[in-house]
CSV table of C-alpha atoms in Angstrom, one decimal:
chain,number,residue,atom,x,y,z
A,281,MET,CA,-6.0,37.6,-28.5
A,282,ARG,CA,-3.4,36.2,-26.1
A,283,VAL,CA,0.2,36.3,-27.3
A,284,LEU,CA,3.3,34.8,-25.7
A,285,VAL,CA,6.7,36.1,-27.0
A,286,VAL,CA,9.7,33.8,-26.6
A,287,ASP,CA,13.0,35.5,-26.8
A,288,THR,CA,16.6,34.5,-26.0
A,289,TYR,CA,19.2,36.9,-24.7
A,290,TYR,CA,23.0,37.0,-25.1
A,291,PRO,CA,24.5,35.1,-22.1
A,292,ALA,CA,27.1,37.9,-21.7
A,293,PHE,CA,24.3,40.4,-21.3
A,294,LEU,CA,22.5,38.3,-18.7
A,295,GLU,CA,25.7,37.8,-16.7
A,296,THR,CA,26.2,41.6,-16.8
A,297,VAL,CA,22.7,42.4,-15.5
A,298,TYR,CA,22.9,39.9,-12.6
A,299,ALA,CA,26.4,41.1,-11.7
A,300,ARG,CA,25.2,44.7,-11.5
A,301,ASN,CA,22.2,43.7,-9.4
A,302,PRO,CA,23.5,41.6,-6.5
A,303,GLY,CA,20.7,39.4,-5.1
A,304,LEU,CA,18.5,39.8,-8.1
A,305,GLU,CA,18.6,36.0,-8.7
A,306,ARG,CA,16.8,35.5,-5.4
A,307,GLN,CA,14.0,38.0,-6.1
A,308,PRO,CA,10.5,37.0,-7.2
A,309,TYR,CA,10.0,36.1,-10.9
A,310,HIS,CA,8.1,39.3,-11.7
A,311,GLN,CA,10.9,41.5,-10.2
A,312,GLN,CA,13.7,39.7,-12.1
A,313,TRP,CA,11.6,39.9,-15.3
A,314,ARG,CA,10.9,43.7,-14.8
A,315,THR,CA,14.6,44.4,-14.1
A,316,LEU,CA,15.6,42.6,-17.3
A,317,MET,CA,12.9,44.4,-19.4
A,318,ASP,CA,14.0,47.8,-18.0
A,319,GLN,CA,17.4,47.3,-19.5
A,320,CYS,CA,15.8,47.8,-23.0
A,321,PHE,CA,17.8,44.9,-24.5
A,322,GLY,CA,16.8,43.8,-28.0
A,323,THR,CA,13.0,44.1,-28.2
A,324,ALA,CA,12.6,43.8,-24.4
A,325,ASP,CA,8.9,44.0,-23.7
A,326,TYR,CA,8.1,46.2,-26.7
A,327,TYR,CA,5.9,43.5,-28.3
A,328,SER,CA,3.8,42.8,-25.2
A,329,ALA,CA,3.5,46.4,-24.1
A,330,ASN,CA,2.3,47.6,-27.5
A,331,LEU,CA,0.1,44.6,-28.1
A,332,GLN,CA,-1.6,45.5,-24.8
A,333,LYS,CA,-2.1,49.0,-26.1
A,334,LEU,CA,-4.0,47.4,-29.0
A,335,GLY,CA,-6.3,45.6,-26.6
A,336,HIS,CA,-4.6,42.2,-26.5
A,337,GLU,CA,-3.1,40.1,-23.7
A,338,ALA,CA,0.6,39.6,-24.1
A,339,ALA,CA,3.8,38.6,-22.2
A,340,GLU,CA,7.4,37.7,-22.8
A,341,VAL,CA,9.5,34.8,-21.5
A,342,ILE,CA,13.3,34.4,-21.7
A,343,PRO,CA,13.9,30.6,-21.7
A,344,ASN,CA,17.7,30.8,-21.5
A,345,CYS,CA,17.8,33.0,-18.4
A,346,HIS,CA,18.5,30.4,-15.8
A,347,PRO,CA,17.8,32.4,-12.6
A,348,LEU,CA,14.6,33.8,-14.0
A,349,GLN,CA,13.3,30.5,-15.2
A,350,SER,CA,14.4,28.6,-12.1
A,351,GLN,CA,12.4,31.1,-10.0
A,352,TRP,CA,9.3,30.6,-12.1
A,353,ALA,CA,9.6,26.9,-11.6
A,354,GLN,CA,9.9,27.3,-7.9
A,355,GLU,CA,6.9,29.7,-7.6
A,356,HIS,CA,4.7,27.3,-9.7
A,357,GLY,CA,5.7,24.2,-7.8
A,358,LEU,CA,7.1,22.7,-11.0
A,359,THR,CA,8.2,19.1,-10.6
A,360,LEU,CA,10.9,18.4,-13.2
A,361,ARG,CA,12.2,15.2,-14.6
A,362,TYR,CA,15.7,16.6,-14.0
A,363,LYS,CA,17.3,17.3,-10.7
A,364,MET,CA,17.5,21.0,-9.7
A,365,GLN,CA,21.1,21.8,-8.7
A,366,LEU,CA,22.4,24.4,-6.3
A,367,ARG,CA,25.2,26.5,-7.6
A,368,THR,CA,27.1,29.3,-5.9
A,369,TYR,CA,26.3,32.7,-7.4
A,370,ARG,CA,28.2,35.6,-5.8
A,371,GLY,CA,28.9,33.4,-2.8
A,372,VAL,CA,25.2,32.4,-2.3
A,373,PRO,CA,23.7,28.9,-3.2
A,374,VAL,CA,20.9,29.4,-5.7
A,375,PRO,CA,18.7,26.9,-7.7
A,376,TRP,CA,20.1,26.4,-11.2
A,377,LEU,CA,18.5,24.4,-14.0
A,378,GLY,CA,20.7,22.9,-16.7
A,379,LYS,CA,20.0,23.4,-20.4
A,380,ASP,CA,18.1,20.1,-20.6
A,381,SER,CA,15.6,21.5,-18.0
A,382,LEU,CA,14.8,24.7,-19.8
A,383,TYR,CA,12.3,23.1,-22.2
A,384,PRO,CA,10.2,21.5,-19.4
A,385,ILE,CA,9.9,25.0,-17.8
A,386,MET,CA,9.0,26.6,-21.1
A,387,LEU,CA,6.4,23.9,-21.7
A,388,ALA,CA,4.9,24.5,-18.3
A,389,GLN,CA,4.7,28.2,-19.1
A,390,VAL,CA,2.9,27.6,-22.4
A,391,ARG,CA,0.4,25.3,-20.6
A,392,ALA,CA,-0.2,27.9,-18.0
A,393,TYR,CA,-0.6,30.8,-20.4
A,394,ARG,CA,-2.5,29.0,-23.1
A,395,PRO,CA,-1.7,31.6,-25.8
A,396,ASP,CA,-3.6,32.0,-29.0
A,397,VAL,CA,-0.3,33.0,-30.6
A,398,ILE,CA,3.2,32.0,-29.5
A,399,HIS,CA,5.9,34.0,-31.2
A,400,PHE,CA,9.6,32.9,-31.3
A,401,GLN,CA,12.3,35.5,-31.8
A,402,ASN,CA,15.0,32.9,-32.2
A,403,PRO,CA,13.5,30.0,-34.2
A,404,GLY,CA,17.0,28.7,-35.2
A,405,ALA,CA,17.6,27.7,-31.5
A,406,THR,CA,14.2,26.1,-31.0
A,407,ASP,CA,13.9,22.3,-31.4
A,408,VAL,CA,11.1,21.2,-33.7
A,409,SER,CA,10.1,18.5,-31.3
A,410,PHE,CA,9.3,21.2,-28.7
A,411,LEU,CA,7.1,22.9,-31.2
A,412,ARG,CA,5.2,19.6,-31.8
A,413,GLU,CA,4.8,19.2,-28.0
A,414,ILE,CA,3.3,22.6,-27.5
A,415,ARG,CA,0.9,22.4,-30.5
A,416,PRO,CA,-2.1,21.2,-28.4
A,417,TYR,CA,-1.8,24.3,-26.2
A,418,VAL,CA,-1.6,27.0,-28.8
A,419,ARG,CA,-3.6,28.0,-31.9
A,420,LEU,CA,-0.8,29.7,-33.9
A,421,ILE,CA,3.0,29.3,-33.9
A,422,THR,CA,4.9,32.2,-35.5
A,423,ALA,CA,8.6,33.2,-35.7
A,424,GLN,CA,10.8,36.0,-36.8
A,425,ILE,CA,14.4,35.7,-38.2
A,426,ALA,CA,16.9,37.9,-40.0
A,427,SER,CA,20.1,36.1,-38.9
A,428,PRO,CA,22.1,33.1,-40.2
A,429,ILE,CA,19.9,30.0,-40.4
A,430,PRO,CA,21.5,27.0,-38.8
A,431,PRO,CA,22.1,24.2,-41.3
A,432,ARG,CA,19.7,21.8,-39.6
A,433,ALA,CA,17.0,24.2,-38.7
A,434,ASP,CA,13.5,22.9,-39.3
A,435,PHE,CA,10.8,25.6,-39.6
A,436,SER,CA,8.0,23.2,-40.8
A,437,GLN,CA,6.0,23.6,-37.6
A,438,TYR,CA,5.7,27.4,-37.9
A,439,ASP,CA,2.4,28.7,-39.2
A,440,LEU,CA,4.0,32.0,-40.2
A,441,MET,CA,7.6,33.0,-40.7
A,442,LEU,CA,8.4,36.7,-40.5
A,443,SER,CA,11.6,38.4,-41.7
A,444,SER,CA,13.0,41.8,-42.5
A,445,PHE,CA,15.0,40.1,-45.2
A,446,PRO,CA,12.9,40.0,-48.4
A,447,HIS,CA,15.1,37.2,-49.8
A,448,TYR,CA,14.3,35.1,-46.7
A,449,VAL,CA,10.6,35.7,-47.2
A,450,GLN,CA,10.9,34.4,-50.8
A,451,ARG,CA,13.0,31.5,-49.7
A,452,PHE,CA,10.4,30.4,-47.1
A,453,LYS,CA,7.6,30.7,-49.6
A,454,GLU,CA,9.6,28.5,-52.0
A,455,GLN,CA,9.8,25.9,-49.2
A,456,GLY,CA,6.0,26.0,-48.9
A,457,LEU,CA,5.9,28.0,-45.7
A,458,ARG,CA,3.6,31.0,-45.1
A,459,SER,CA,5.9,34.0,-44.8
A,460,ALA,CA,5.7,37.8,-44.7
A,461,TYR,CA,8.0,40.8,-44.7
A,462,PHE,CA,8.2,42.4,-41.3
A,463,ASN,CA,10.6,45.1,-40.2
A,464,LEU,CA,12.2,45.9,-36.9
A,465,GLY,CA,11.7,49.2,-35.1
A,466,PHE,CA,12.3,51.6,-32.2
A,467,GLU,CA,10.6,52.0,-28.8
A,468,PRO,CA,10.1,55.7,-27.8
A,469,LYS,CA,10.1,54.9,-24.1
A,470,VAL,CA,13.8,54.3,-24.4
A,471,LEU,CA,14.2,58.1,-24.6
A,472,GLU,CA,13.0,58.4,-21.0
A,473,HIS,CA,16.1,56.5,-19.7
A,474,LEU,CA,18.8,58.4,-21.6
A,475,LYS,CA,21.0,61.2,-20.3
A,476,ARG,CA,23.7,63.4,-21.8
A,477,THR,CA,27.2,62.2,-20.9
A,478,LYS,CA,30.6,62.4,-22.7
A,479,PRO,CA,30.0,63.4,-26.4
A,480,HIS,CA,31.4,61.4,-29.3
A,481,ASP,CA,31.9,62.5,-32.9
A,482,VAL,CA,31.6,59.2,-34.6
A,483,VAL,CA,30.6,55.9,-33.0
A,484,PHE,CA,30.0,52.3,-34.2
A,485,VAL,CA,28.2,49.9,-32.0
A,486,GLY,CA,28.0,46.3,-33.2
A,487,GLY,CA,29.7,43.0,-33.6
A,488,LEU,CA,32.7,41.9,-35.6
A,489,SER,CA,32.2,38.2,-36.1
A,490,ARG,CA,33.0,35.8,-38.9
A,491,SER,CA,29.7,36.9,-40.5
A,492,HIS,CA,30.9,40.5,-40.6
A,493,SER,CA,33.9,40.3,-42.9
A,494,ASP,CA,32.8,43.2,-45.1
A,495,ARG,CA,32.1,45.3,-42.0
A,496,ILE,CA,35.6,44.6,-40.6
A,497,ARG,CA,37.1,45.5,-43.9
A,498,LEU,CA,35.2,48.8,-44.0
A,499,LEU,CA,36.1,49.8,-40.4
A,500,GLU,CA,39.8,48.9,-41.0
A,501,GLN,CA,39.8,51.2,-44.0
A,502,LEU,CA,38.1,54.0,-42.1
A,503,ALA,CA,40.5,53.6,-39.2
A,504,GLN,CA,43.3,54.7,-41.5
A,505,ARG,CA,41.7,58.1,-42.0
A,506,LEU,CA,39.2,58.7,-39.2
A,507,HIS,CA,38.7,58.3,-35.5
A,508,VAL,CA,35.7,56.0,-35.0
A,509,GLU,CA,35.1,54.8,-31.5
A,510,TRP,CA,33.4,51.4,-31.4
A,511,TRP,CA,31.7,49.3,-28.8
A,512,GLY,CA,30.5,45.7,-29.2
A,513,TYR,CA,32.0,42.2,-29.4
A,514,GLY,CA,34.5,40.4,-31.6
A,515,VAL,CA,37.7,42.2,-30.9
A,516,GLU,CA,39.3,38.8,-30.6
A,517,ASN,CA,38.6,38.3,-34.3
A,518,LEU,CA,40.9,41.2,-35.3
A,519,THR,CA,44.5,40.8,-36.2
A,520,SER,CA,47.0,41.7,-33.6
A,521,ASP,CA,48.1,44.9,-35.5
A,522,SER,CA,44.5,46.0,-36.3
A,523,LEU,CA,44.0,49.8,-35.9
A,524,LEU,CA,40.5,49.0,-34.5
A,525,ARG,CA,42.0,47.7,-31.3
A,526,ALA,CA,43.1,51.2,-30.3
A,527,THR,CA,39.5,52.6,-30.7
A,528,TYR,CA,37.7,49.7,-29.0
A,529,ARG,CA,35.8,50.7,-25.9
A,530,GLY,CA,34.4,47.4,-24.7
A,531,PRO,CA,30.9,45.9,-24.8
A,532,ALA,CA,27.8,48.1,-24.7
A,533,TRP,CA,24.5,46.3,-24.1
A,534,ALA,CA,21.0,47.7,-24.0
A,535,LEU,CA,20.8,51.1,-22.4
A,536,ASP,CA,24.5,51.4,-22.4
A,537,MET,CA,24.3,51.0,-26.2
A,538,TYR,CA,21.5,53.6,-26.5
A,539,GLU,CA,23.5,56.1,-24.5
A,540,LYS,CA,26.5,55.8,-26.8
A,541,LEU,CA,24.2,56.5,-29.8
A,542,TYR,CA,22.4,59.3,-28.0
A,543,ASN,CA,25.6,61.1,-27.2
A,544,ALA,CA,27.1,60.7,-30.7
A,545,ARG,CA,27.0,63.2,-33.5
A,546,ILE,CA,27.2,60.5,-36.1
A,547,SER,CA,26.3,56.8,-35.8
A,548,LEU,CA,28.0,54.6,-38.4
A,549,ASN,CA,26.0,51.5,-39.6
A,550,HIS,CA,27.0,48.6,-41.7
A,551,HIS,CA,24.8,45.5,-42.5
A,552,LEU,CA,25.6,41.9,-42.0
A,553,ASN,CA,26.9,40.2,-45.2
A,554,LEU,CA,23.7,38.1,-45.1
A,555,ALA,CA,21.6,41.2,-45.7
A,556,LYS,CA,22.7,41.3,-49.3
A,557,ASN,CA,21.1,44.4,-50.9
A,558,TYR,CA,18.5,45.0,-48.2
A,559,ALA,CA,18.5,47.5,-45.4
A,560,ASN,CA,17.0,45.9,-42.3
A,561,ASN,CA,19.0,46.0,-39.1
A,562,MET,CA,18.0,47.4,-35.7
A,563,ARG,CA,20.6,50.1,-35.8
A,564,LEU,CA,18.7,51.9,-38.5
A,565,TYR,CA,15.9,52.6,-36.0
A,566,GLU,CA,17.9,52.7,-32.8
A,567,ALA,CA,20.3,55.4,-34.1
A,568,THR,CA,17.7,57.6,-35.7
A,569,GLY,CA,15.3,57.0,-32.8
A,570,VAL,CA,17.7,58.6,-30.3
A,571,GLY,CA,18.5,61.5,-32.7
A,572,ALA,CA,22.0,60.7,-34.0
A,573,LEU,CA,22.8,61.2,-37.7
A,574,LEU,CA,22.8,57.8,-39.2
A,575,VAL,CA,25.5,57.1,-41.8
A,576,THR,CA,24.7,53.7,-43.3
A,577,ASP,CA,25.6,51.5,-46.3
A,578,TRP,CA,23.4,52.0,-49.4
A,579,LYS,CA,20.8,49.3,-50.0
A,580,ASP,CA,18.2,48.9,-52.7
A,581,ASN,CA,15.2,49.3,-50.4
A,582,LEU,CA,16.7,52.1,-48.1
A,583,ALA,CA,14.6,54.8,-49.7
A,584,GLU,CA,11.4,52.9,-48.6
A,585,LEU,CA,12.4,53.3,-45.0
A,586,PHE,CA,14.2,56.7,-44.9
A,587,GLU,CA,14.9,59.5,-47.5
A,588,PRO,CA,18.7,59.5,-48.1
A,589,GLY,CA,20.3,62.9,-47.9
A,590,LYS,CA,17.3,64.3,-45.9
A,591,GLU,CA,16.6,61.8,-43.1
A,592,ILE,CA,19.8,59.6,-43.2
A,593,VAL,CA,23.0,59.6,-45.1
A,594,ALA,CA,24.1,56.6,-47.2
A,595,TYR,CA,27.4,55.5,-48.7
A,596,ARG,CA,28.5,53.1,-51.4
A,597,SER,CA,32.2,52.7,-50.6
A,598,SER,CA,34.6,53.3,-47.8
A,599,GLU,CA,36.0,56.4,-49.6
A,600,GLU,CA,32.5,57.9,-49.8
A,601,CYS,CA,31.7,57.0,-46.3
A,602,CYS,CA,34.9,58.8,-45.1
A,603,GLU,CA,34.1,61.9,-47.2
A,604,LEU,CA,30.5,62.0,-45.9
A,605,ILE,CA,31.5,61.7,-42.2
A,606,ARG,CA,34.1,64.4,-42.6
A,607,TYR,CA,31.6,66.7,-44.4
A,608,TYR,CA,28.9,66.4,-41.7
A,609,LEU,CA,31.4,66.8,-38.9
A,610,GLU,CA,32.3,70.1,-40.4
A,611,HIS,CA,28.7,71.2,-41.2
A,612,GLU,CA,26.9,71.0,-37.9
A,613,ALA,CA,23.7,72.7,-39.1
A,614,GLU,CA,23.2,70.2,-41.9
A,615,ARG,CA,24.1,67.2,-39.7
A,616,SER,CA,21.6,68.3,-37.0
A,617,ALA,CA,18.8,68.9,-39.5
A,618,ILE,CA,19.1,65.5,-41.1
A,619,ALA,CA,19.4,63.8,-37.7
A,620,PHE,CA,16.3,65.6,-36.5
A,621,ALA,CA,14.4,64.6,-39.7
A,622,GLY,CA,15.5,61.0,-39.3
A,623,GLN,CA,14.3,60.9,-35.7
A,624,ARG,CA,10.9,62.3,-36.7
A,625,ARG,CA,10.5,59.7,-39.4
A,626,THR,CA,11.3,56.9,-37.0
A,627,LEU,CA,8.9,58.2,-34.4
A,628,ARG,CA,6.2,58.7,-37.0
A,629,GLU,CA,6.5,55.3,-38.8
A,630,HIS,CA,9.0,52.9,-37.3
A,631,THR,CA,8.0,52.4,-33.7
A,632,TYR,CA,7.1,49.0,-32.2
A,633,TYR,CA,3.5,50.3,-31.8
A,634,HIS,CA,3.4,50.5,-35.6
A,635,ARG,CA,5.0,47.1,-35.9
A,636,MET,CA,2.5,45.5,-33.6
A,637,ARG,CA,-0.4,46.9,-35.6
A,638,GLU,CA,1.2,45.2,-38.6
A,639,PHE,CA,1.7,42.0,-36.6
A,640,ASP,CA,-2.0,42.1,-35.5
A,641,ASN,CA,-3.0,42.5,-39.1
A,642,LEU,CA,-0.9,39.5,-40.1
A,643,VAL,CA,-2.0,37.0,-37.4
A,644,GLU,CA,-5.7,37.9,-36.8
A,645,PRO,CA,-6.8,36.5,-40.2
A,646,LEU,CA,-4.9,33.3,-39.6
A,647,LEU,CA,-6.5,32.9,-36.2
A,648,THR,CA,-9.9,32.9,-37.8
A,649,GLN,CA,-8.8,29.8,-39.7
A,650,CYS,CA,-7.7,28.0,-36.6
A,651,PRO,CA,-9.9,25.8,-34.4
């Protein structure tokens, strides 16, 4: 089975990587791609690497990374309908393709790779007309989503919709789409990149957008009683007198994020409002995976993933959250034992190798029905 994974990265993260690596934008495609994957952002190359362990061919592409995609186009002699422009990047003119040129490059990549399965990590940002255009070159089109669905999103061309939101799975099925429950996970090779730096008692790493109103309310309430350092985005969404401004430490992408969690005694987690009563986000696995004690909001399905009180700690209110954090800061042996048990559970059941076995089991039967 040949699998092509299509993922989009936050523009701010891409800018940070290229700024930290002068001249990277002029390097060969494979070198730019490897540098990006080694940052361990999002799911990086965790899908392809683990699918390869299972005996499949697999690769990732990042269609919204302009320098990377421009380099691929150059190396493959791609003639575009759109003019390739030169922009100055760090004082050096480099080829730059506008947004309207990204789909032609992506289409060429699909034609070149001819995957059995093409899997989209951001289906809400994928034009349905593009899916129709690539249909002759693939056997199965799948996608994964657990984020807000754009109002005009059209998922009709997907052969399988995956989500870590059970209510999304139900919603897709009611729309006549084939759908399945599929969780996120942790990649153990991240641990090879981490080092001990400045220790932190309690950290929160995440965003504070309009979709996180409950999260902002929780953090504001905790800030009145506890010192919680936080990294992420969305500080501009806070009021000018917010106590959270004083404990904001800036953005933390990829390995920077993992190191904050790795050097924390307690990692605080709070789900997106959209999650409703379901535990699903990446921080569940990232925090436990690196060995921090996860203190997360209670969800109905949480016990299916971790054992509360023994592998993670769960709270139902800001008051309880505060009490639990204070307790485990004062009882190091108990904190350490739960954190260790949580890490063992993640490494035993929630790695991307486990997820790709599940993915394999979902798509292989569907491929037998394809021409």
